Short mmCIF file of C-alpha atoms in Angstrom, two decimals:
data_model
loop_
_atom_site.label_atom_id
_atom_site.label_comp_id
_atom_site.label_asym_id
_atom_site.label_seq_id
_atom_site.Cartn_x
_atom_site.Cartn_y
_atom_site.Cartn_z
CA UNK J 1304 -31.97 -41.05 -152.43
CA UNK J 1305 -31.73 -43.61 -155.34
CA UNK J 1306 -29.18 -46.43 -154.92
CA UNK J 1307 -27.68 -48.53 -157.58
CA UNK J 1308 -25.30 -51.38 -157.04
CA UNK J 1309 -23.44 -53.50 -159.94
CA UNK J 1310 -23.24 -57.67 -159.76
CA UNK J 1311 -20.69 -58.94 -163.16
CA UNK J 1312 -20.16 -62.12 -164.06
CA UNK J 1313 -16.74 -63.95 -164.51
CA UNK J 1314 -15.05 -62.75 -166.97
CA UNK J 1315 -17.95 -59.79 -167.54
CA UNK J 1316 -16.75 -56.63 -164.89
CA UNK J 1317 -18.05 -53.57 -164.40
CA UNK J 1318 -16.19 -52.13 -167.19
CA UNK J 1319 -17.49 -53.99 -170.14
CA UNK J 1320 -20.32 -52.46 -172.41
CA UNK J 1321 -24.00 -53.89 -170.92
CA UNK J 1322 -22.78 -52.33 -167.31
CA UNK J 1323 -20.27 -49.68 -168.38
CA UNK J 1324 -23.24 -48.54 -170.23
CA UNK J 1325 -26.12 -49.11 -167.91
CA UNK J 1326 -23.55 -47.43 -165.34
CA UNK J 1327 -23.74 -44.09 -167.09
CA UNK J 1328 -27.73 -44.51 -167.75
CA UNK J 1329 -27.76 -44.94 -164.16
CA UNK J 1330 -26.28 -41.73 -163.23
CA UNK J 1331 -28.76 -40.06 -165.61
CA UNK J 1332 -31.39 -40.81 -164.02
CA UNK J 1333 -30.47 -39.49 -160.57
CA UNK J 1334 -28.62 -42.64 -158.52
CA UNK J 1335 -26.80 -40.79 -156.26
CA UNK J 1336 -24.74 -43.84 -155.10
CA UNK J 1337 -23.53 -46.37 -156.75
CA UNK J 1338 -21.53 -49.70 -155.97
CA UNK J 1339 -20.02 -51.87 -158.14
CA UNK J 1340 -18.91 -55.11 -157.42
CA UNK J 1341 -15.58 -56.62 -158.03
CA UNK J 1342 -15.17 -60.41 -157.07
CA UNK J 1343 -13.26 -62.62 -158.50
CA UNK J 1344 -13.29 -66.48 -159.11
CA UNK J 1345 -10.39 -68.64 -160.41
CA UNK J 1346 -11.86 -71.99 -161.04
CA UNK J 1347 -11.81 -73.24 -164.61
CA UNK J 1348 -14.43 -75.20 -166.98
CA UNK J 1349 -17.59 -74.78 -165.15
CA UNK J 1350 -20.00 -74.20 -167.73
CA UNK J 1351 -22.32 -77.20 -167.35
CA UNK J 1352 -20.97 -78.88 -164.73
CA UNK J 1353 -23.62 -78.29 -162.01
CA UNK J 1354 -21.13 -78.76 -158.68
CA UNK J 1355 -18.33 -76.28 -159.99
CA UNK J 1356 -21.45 -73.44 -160.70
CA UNK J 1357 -22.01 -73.86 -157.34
CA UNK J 1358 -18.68 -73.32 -155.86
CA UNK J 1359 -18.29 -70.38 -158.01
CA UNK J 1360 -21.27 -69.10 -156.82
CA UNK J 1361 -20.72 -69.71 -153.06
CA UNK J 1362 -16.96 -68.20 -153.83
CA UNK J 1363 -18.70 -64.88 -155.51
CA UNK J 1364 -21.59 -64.83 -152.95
CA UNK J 1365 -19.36 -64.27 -149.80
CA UNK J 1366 -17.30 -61.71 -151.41
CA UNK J 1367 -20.56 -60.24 -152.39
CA UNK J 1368 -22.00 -60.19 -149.09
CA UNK J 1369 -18.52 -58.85 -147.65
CA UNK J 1370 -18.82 -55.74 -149.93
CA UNK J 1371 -22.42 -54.89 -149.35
CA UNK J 1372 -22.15 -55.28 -145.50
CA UNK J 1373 -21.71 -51.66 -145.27
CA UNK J 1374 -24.72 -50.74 -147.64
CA UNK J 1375 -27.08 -49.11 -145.30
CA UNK J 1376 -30.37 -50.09 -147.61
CA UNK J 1377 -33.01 -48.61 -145.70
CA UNK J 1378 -31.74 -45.46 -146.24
CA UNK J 1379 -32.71 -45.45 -150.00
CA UNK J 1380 -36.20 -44.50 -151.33
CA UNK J 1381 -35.34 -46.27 -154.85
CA UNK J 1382 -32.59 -49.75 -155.46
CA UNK J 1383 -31.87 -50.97 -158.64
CA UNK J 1384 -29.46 -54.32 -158.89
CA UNK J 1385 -28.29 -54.38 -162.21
CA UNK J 1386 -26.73 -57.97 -162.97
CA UNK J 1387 -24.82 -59.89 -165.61
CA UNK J 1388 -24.66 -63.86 -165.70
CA UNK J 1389 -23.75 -64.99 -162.15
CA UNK J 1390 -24.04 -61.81 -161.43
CA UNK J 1391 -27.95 -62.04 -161.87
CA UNK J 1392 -28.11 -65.52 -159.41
CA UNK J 1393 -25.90 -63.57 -156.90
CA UNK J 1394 -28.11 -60.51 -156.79
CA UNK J 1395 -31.19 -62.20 -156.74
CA UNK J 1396 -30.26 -64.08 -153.71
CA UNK J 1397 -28.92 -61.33 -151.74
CA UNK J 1398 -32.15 -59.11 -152.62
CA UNK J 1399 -33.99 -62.45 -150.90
CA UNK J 1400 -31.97 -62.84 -148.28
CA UNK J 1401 -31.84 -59.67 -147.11
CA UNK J 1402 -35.07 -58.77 -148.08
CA UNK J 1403 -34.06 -55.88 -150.58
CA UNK J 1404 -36.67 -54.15 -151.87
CA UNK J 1405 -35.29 -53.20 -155.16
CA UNK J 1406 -35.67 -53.53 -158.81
CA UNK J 1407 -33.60 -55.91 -161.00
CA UNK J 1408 -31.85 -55.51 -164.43
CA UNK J 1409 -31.20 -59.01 -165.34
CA UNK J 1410 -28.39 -59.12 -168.11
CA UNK J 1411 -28.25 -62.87 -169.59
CA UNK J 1412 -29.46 -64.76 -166.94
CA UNK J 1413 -29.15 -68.13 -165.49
CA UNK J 1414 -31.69 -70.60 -164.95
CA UNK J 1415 -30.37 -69.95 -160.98
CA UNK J 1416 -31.28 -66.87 -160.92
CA UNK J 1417 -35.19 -67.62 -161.09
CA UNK J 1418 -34.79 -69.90 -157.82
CA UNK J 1419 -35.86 -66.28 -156.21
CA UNK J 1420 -39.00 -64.38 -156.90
CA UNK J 1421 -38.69 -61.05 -158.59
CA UNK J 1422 -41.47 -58.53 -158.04
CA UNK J 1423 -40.36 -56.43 -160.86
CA UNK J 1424 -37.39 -57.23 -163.18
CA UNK J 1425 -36.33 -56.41 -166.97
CA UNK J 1426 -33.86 -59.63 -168.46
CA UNK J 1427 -32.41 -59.79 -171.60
CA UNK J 1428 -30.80 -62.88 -173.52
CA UNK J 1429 -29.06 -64.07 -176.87
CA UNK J 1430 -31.18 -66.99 -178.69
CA UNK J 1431 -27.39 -68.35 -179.00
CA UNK J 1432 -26.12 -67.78 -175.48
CA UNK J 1433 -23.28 -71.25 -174.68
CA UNK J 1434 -24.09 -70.73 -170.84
CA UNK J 1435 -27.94 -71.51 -170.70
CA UNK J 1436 -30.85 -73.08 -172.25
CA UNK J 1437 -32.99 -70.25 -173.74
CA UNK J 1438 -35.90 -71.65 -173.96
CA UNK J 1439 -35.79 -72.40 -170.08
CA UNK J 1440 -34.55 -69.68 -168.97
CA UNK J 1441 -37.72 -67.62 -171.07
CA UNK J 1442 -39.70 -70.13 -169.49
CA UNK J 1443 -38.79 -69.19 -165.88
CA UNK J 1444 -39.05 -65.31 -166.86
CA UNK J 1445 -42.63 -65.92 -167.84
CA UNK J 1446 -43.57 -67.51 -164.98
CA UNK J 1447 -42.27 -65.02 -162.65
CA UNK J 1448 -43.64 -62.27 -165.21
CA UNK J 1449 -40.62 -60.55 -165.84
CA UNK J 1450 -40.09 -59.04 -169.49
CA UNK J 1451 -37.08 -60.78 -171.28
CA UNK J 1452 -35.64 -59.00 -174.65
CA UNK J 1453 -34.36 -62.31 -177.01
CA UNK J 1454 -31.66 -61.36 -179.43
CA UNK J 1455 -31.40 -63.97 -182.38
CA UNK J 1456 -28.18 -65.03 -182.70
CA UNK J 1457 -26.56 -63.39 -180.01
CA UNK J 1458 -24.02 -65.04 -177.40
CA UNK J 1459 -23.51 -64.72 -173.73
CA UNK J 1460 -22.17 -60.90 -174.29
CA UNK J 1461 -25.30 -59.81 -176.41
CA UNK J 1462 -23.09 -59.37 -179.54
CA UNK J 1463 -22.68 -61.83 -182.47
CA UNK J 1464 -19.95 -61.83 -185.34
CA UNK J 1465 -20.29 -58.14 -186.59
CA UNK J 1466 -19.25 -55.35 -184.97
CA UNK J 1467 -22.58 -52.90 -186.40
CA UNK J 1468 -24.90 -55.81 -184.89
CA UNK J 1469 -23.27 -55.51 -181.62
CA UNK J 1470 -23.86 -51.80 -181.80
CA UNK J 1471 -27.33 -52.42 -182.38
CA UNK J 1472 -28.02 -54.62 -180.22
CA UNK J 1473 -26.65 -52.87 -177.40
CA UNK J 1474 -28.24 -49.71 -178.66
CA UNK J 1475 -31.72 -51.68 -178.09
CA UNK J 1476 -30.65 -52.45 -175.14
CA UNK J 1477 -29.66 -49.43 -173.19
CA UNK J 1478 -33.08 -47.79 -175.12
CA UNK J 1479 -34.79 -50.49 -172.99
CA UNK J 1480 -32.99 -50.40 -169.71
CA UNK J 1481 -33.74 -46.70 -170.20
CA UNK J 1482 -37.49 -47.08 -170.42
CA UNK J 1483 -37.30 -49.45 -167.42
CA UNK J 1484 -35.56 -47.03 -165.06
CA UNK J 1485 -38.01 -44.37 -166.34
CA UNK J 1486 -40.62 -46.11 -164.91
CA UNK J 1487 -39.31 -45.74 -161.30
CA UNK J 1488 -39.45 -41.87 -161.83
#
C-alpha cells in the first residue's frame, strides 16, 4: 500500500494549485491513502523575524503531530510527504523524528527545512520568492543532493504577474512531480 500525506503552509492549504494538483497526481499513481493536513496559525508578520518562525512552527508542529498520531506508517510499502513552505520544515522534521522512511516533494522551501537530511527529495522554488534567500536555500539542496526546479521570476506561490506564466509554470511542475513519483513505481 502507497501512502501519501499533505503538509501546507500558512496561507497555502490543501486546496490551492501546487497540492490540489499534486493531490490528484497522487491518486494516479496508486496512493491508496491519503492525509492532508489542516493546521492553522494566527500570528501575524513573521516573515524574517527568526523568533515568530519559530513559534509558528512549534504551533503547526504539534497540530501536525496530533493528526498523524493515528498514521500507522509501517504498514505502507511506499510514503510520499508532499510539502509547501512551512509545510516542507514541518514534514521534514516529523519524517526525522519519527524516522519515516518516505520520499519528499518539497514545494518552495525554507532554509529550515534542510536542518534534516533527505535521502531522496524533489524541491522547487521562484528566483523571486519574499520568504527565502534563493541562493541559500539552492545551496542547502545541493548539499543534501536533492534536485531543485528554479523558476525566474516567480514568487512564493510559483506564479508571477500573468496568468499563462502561472499555467506554465505549474504545468512544468506537475510534469516533474510526475516523473518523480514515477520513479517509485
Amino acid at each position: 500500500m502507497k501512502l501519501a500525506v499533505f503538509f501546507p503552509g500558512i496561507g497555502y492549504h490543501c486546496d490551492k494549485p501546487l497540492l490540489y494538483y499534486s493531490r490528484k497526481l497522487v491518486q494516479e499513481y496508486g496512493y491508496e491513502k491519503i492525509v492532508t493536513l489542516d493546521y492553522t496559525y494566527e500570528g501575524k508578520n513573521i516573515r524574517g523575524n527568526e523568533e515568530k518562525m519559530q513559534e509558528a512552527f512549534d504551533s503547526l508542529y504539534k497540530q501536525a503531530e496530533r493528526d498523524l498520531k493515528e498514521v500507522e506508517f509501517d504498514q505502507y510499502e511506499q510514503i510520499l510527504f508532499v510539502s509547501k513552505s512551512v509545510g516542507t520544515v514541518i514534514a521534514s522534521a516529523y519524517a526525522e523524528k519519527y524516522q519515516v522512511r518516505c520520499r519528499h516533494i518539497l514545494y518552495t522551501p525554507l532554509k529550515q527545512t534542510y536542518a534534516f537530511r533527505h535521502e531522496n527529495a524533489l524541491a522547487f522554488i521562484g528566483s523571486s520568492d519574499p520568504w527565502s534567500k534563493v541562493k541559500e536555500v539552492v545551496d542547502l539542496s545541493e548539499q543534501q543532493n536533492v534536485l531543485i526546479q528554479i523558476y525566474e521570476g516567480a514568487d512564493h506561490s510559483l506564479e508571477k504577474e500573468s496568468v499563462r506564466d502561472n499555467l506554465e509554470i505549474l504545468k512544468d511542475v506537475m510534469e516533474k512531480t510526475s516523473r518523480y513519483m514515477e520513479e517509485s513505481i
